CSV table of C-alpha atoms in Angstrom, one decimal:
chain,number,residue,atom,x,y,z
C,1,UNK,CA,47.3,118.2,36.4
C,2,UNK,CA,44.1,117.9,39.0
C,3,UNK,CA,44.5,114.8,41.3
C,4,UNK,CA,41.9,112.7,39.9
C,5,UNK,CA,43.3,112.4,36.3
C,6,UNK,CA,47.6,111.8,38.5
C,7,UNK,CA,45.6,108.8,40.3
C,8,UNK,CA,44.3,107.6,36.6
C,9,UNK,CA,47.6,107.2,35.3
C,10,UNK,CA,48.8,105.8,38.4
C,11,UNK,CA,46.0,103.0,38.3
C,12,UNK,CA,45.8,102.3,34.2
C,13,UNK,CA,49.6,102.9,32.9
C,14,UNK,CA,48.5,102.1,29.4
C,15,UNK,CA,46.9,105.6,29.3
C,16,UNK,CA,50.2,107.0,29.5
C,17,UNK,CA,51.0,110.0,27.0
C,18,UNK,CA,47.9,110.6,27.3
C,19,UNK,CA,48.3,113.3,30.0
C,20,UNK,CA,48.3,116.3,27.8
C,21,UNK,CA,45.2,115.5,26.1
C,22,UNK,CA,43.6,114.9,29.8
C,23,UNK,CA,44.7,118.3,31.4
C,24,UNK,CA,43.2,119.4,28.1
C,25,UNK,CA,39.8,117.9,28.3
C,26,UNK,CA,38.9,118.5,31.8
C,27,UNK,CA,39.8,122.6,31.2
C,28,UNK,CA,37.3,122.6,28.6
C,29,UNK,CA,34.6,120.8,30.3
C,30,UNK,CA,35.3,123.2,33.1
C,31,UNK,CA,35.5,126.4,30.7
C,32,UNK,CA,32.0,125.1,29.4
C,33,UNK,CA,30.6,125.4,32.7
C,34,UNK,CA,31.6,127.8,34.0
C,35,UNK,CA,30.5,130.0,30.6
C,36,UNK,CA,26.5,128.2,31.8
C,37,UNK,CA,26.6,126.1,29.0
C,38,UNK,CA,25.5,123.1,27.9
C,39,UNK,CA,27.6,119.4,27.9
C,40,UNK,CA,25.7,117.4,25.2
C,41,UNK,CA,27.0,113.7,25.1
C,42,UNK,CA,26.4,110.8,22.7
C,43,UNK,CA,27.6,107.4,21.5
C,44,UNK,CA,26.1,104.0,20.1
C,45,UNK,CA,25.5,100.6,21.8
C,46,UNK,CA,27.7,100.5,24.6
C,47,UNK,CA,29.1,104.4,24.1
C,48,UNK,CA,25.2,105.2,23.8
C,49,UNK,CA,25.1,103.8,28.0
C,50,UNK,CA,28.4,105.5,28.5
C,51,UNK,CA,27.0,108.4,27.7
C,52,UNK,CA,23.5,108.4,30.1
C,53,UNK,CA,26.5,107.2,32.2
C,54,UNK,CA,28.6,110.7,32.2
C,55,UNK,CA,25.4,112.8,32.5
C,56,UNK,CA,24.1,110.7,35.3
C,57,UNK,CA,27.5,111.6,37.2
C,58,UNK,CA,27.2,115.3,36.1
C,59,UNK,CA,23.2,116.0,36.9
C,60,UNK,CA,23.9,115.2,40.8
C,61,UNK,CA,26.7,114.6,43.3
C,62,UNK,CA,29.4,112.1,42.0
C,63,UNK,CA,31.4,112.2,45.3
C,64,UNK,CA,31.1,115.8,46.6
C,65,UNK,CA,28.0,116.9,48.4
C,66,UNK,CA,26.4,120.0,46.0
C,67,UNK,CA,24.2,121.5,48.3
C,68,UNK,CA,22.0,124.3,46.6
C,69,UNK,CA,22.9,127.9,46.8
C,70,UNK,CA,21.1,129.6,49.6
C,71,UNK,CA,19.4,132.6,47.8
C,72,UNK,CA,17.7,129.4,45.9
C,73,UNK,CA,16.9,127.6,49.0
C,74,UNK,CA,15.5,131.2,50.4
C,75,UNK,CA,13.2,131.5,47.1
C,76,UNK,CA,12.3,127.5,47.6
C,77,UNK,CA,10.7,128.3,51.3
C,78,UNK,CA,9.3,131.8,50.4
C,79,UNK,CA,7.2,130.3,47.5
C,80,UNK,CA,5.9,127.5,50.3
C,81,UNK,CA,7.4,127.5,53.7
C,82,UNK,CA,6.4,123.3,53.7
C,83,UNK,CA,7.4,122.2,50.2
C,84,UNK,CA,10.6,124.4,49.9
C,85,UNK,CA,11.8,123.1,53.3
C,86,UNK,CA,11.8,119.6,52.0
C,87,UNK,CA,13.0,120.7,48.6
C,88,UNK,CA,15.9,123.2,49.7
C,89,UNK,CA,17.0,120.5,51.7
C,90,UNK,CA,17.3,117.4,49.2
C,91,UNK,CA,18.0,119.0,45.9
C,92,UNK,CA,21.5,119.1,44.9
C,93,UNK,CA,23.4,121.5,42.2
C,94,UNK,CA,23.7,120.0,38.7
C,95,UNK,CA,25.9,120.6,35.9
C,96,UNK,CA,24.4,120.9,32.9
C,97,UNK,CA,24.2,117.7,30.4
C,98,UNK,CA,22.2,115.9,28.1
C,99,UNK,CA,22.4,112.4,27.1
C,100,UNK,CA,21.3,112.7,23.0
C,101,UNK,CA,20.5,108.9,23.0
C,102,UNK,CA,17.8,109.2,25.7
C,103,UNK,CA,14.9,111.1,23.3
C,104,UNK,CA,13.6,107.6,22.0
C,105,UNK,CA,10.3,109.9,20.5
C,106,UNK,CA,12.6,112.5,18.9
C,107,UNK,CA,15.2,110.3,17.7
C,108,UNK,CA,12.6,107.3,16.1
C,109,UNK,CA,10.3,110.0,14.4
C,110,UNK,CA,13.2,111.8,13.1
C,111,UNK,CA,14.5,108.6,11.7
C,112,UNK,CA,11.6,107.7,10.1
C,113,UNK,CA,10.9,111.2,8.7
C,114,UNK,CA,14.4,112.6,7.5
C,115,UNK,CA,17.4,110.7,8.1
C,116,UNK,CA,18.3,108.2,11.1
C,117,UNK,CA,22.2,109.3,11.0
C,118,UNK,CA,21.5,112.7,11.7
C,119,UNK,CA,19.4,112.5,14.9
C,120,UNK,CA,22.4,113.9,16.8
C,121,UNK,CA,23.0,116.4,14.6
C,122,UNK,CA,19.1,118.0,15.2
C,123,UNK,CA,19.5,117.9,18.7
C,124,UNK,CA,22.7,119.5,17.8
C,125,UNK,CA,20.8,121.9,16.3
C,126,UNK,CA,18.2,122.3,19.3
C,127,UNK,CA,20.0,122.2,22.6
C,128,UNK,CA,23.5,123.5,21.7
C,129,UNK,CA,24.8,127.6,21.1
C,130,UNK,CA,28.4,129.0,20.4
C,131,UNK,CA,30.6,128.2,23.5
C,132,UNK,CA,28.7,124.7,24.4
C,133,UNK,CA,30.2,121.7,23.8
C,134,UNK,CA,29.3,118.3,22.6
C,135,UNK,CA,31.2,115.2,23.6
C,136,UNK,CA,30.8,112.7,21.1
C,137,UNK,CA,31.6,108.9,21.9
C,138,UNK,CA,32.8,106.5,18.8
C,139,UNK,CA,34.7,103.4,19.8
C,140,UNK,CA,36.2,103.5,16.2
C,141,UNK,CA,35.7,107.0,15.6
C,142,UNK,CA,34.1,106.4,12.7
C,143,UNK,CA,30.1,106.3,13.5
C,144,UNK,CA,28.7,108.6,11.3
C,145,UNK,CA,25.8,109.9,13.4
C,146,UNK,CA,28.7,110.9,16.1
C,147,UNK,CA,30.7,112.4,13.2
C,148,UNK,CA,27.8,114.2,12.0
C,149,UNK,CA,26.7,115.6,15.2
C,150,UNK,CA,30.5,116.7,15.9
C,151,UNK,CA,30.4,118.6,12.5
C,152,UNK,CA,27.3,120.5,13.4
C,153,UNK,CA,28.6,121.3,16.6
C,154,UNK,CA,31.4,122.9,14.9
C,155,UNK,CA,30.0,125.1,12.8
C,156,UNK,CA,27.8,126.6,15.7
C,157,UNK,CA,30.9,127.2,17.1
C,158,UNK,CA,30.5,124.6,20.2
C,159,UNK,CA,33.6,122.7,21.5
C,160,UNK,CA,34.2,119.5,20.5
C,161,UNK,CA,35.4,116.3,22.9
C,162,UNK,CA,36.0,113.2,21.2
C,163,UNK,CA,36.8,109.5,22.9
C,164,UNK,CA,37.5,107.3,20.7
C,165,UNK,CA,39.9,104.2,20.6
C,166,UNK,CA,43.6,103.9,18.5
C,167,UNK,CA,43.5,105.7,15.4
C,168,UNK,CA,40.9,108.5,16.6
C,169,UNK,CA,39.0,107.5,12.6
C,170,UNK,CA,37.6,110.7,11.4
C,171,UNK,CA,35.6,112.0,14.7
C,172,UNK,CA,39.0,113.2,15.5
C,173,UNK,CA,39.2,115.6,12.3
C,174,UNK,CA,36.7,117.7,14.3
C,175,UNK,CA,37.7,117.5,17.8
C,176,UNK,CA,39.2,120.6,20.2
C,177,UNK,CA,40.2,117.4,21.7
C,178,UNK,CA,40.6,113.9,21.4
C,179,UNK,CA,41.4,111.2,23.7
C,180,UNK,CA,42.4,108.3,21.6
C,181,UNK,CA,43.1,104.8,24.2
C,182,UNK,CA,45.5,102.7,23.1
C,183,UNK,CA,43.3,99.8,22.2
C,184,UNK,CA,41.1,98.8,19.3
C,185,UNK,CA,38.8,95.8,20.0
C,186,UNK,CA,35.6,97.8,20.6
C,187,UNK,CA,35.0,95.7,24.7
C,188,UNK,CA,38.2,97.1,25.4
C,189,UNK,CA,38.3,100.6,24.2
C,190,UNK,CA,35.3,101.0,26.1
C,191,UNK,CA,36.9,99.6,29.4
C,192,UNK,CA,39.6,102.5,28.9
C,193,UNK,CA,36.7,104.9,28.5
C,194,UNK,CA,34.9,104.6,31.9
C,195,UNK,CA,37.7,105.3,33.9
C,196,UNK,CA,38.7,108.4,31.7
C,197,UNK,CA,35.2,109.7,32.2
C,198,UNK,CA,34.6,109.2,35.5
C,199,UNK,CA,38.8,110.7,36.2
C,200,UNK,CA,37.2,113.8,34.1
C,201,UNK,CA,33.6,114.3,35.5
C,202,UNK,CA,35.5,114.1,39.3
C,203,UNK,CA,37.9,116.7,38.2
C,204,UNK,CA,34.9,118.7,37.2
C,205,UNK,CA,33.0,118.5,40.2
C,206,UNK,CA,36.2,118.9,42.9
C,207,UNK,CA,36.7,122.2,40.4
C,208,UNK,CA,33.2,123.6,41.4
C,209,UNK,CA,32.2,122.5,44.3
C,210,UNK,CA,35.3,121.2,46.1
């Protein structure tokens, strides 16, 4: 197990048993990208925040600098010797991620057109190919345009990450993985979740780029 998910168990001993389905989680989120595919992330209310949360960490340094390969820097200054200086200079590696709650034009006309409980499931649809992965946030497990998405994700053969709170509800039934904390009350499952996420999303980046 990477350092970042020993130190998470060392601060939040609740979480413990948990250290299987951790190890398990941050391989495929590093599988994913290192295959150069996509992370597509969603959740509701406070899960929906988690989620621009995670990509936010993912899109640009968490805590290691990700300076830009150099053939990409050399491209940047050949196309203008100014401008590419500046930008080959400042821009930073990403890791591939969507937040799906963040499309407020896509998500309210396809509400009001087909059906407001699939909305994750199109973009699903749109963004993610076989060997993606969606990770789908449910507090109860249970939200059914979470659950929908992760069924669709499925049968386009994407990975599936789940976080859910005790009980894992019926997200779980479709997850490659699961990470079910060991509280219920919605507030507190979701102070569980941001330390899991951001334990993960370092492992990630000290994989990569460390």
């Amino acid at each position: 197990m990477c350092e970042s998910l020993k130190v998470l168990l060392e601060r939040y001993p609740q979480l413990e048993g948990m250290e299987g389905d951790l190890a398990a989680a941050s391989a495929l989120l590093l599988k994913t990208v290192k295959a150069k595919k996509i992370i597509l992330v969603a959740g509701n209310g406070g899960s929906a925040a988690d989620s621009e949360h995670i990509v936010g960490e993912l899109m640009k340094s968490f805590v290691l600098p990700r300076p830009l390969d150099e053939a990409l820097k050399r491209r940047l200054i050949e196309v203008d010797p100014a401008l590419g200086t500046h930008i080959a200079a400042h821009l930073q590696q990403g890791i591939s991620a969507i937040c799906l709650s963040s499309h407020t034009a896509l998500t309210s006309a396809f509400a009001n057109d087909v059906d407001s409980a699939l909305s994750y499931a199109q973009q699903v649809v749109g963004y993610g190919s076989e060997g993606a992965l969606f990770w789908g946030i449910s507090t109860s497990g249970n939200a059914q345009n979470v659950v929908q998405a992760a069924v669709a994700a499925k049968a386009m053969g994407m990975t599936v990450l789940g976080m859910t709170g005790q009980g894992g509800g019926l997200l779980q039934t479709y997850c490659d993985v699961c990470l079910t904390v060991p509280e219920r009350e919605t507030f507190r499952v979701q102070e569980l979740h941001l330390p899991i996420y951001h334990a993960l999303c370092i492992a990630l980046e000290e994989a990569l780029f460390g």
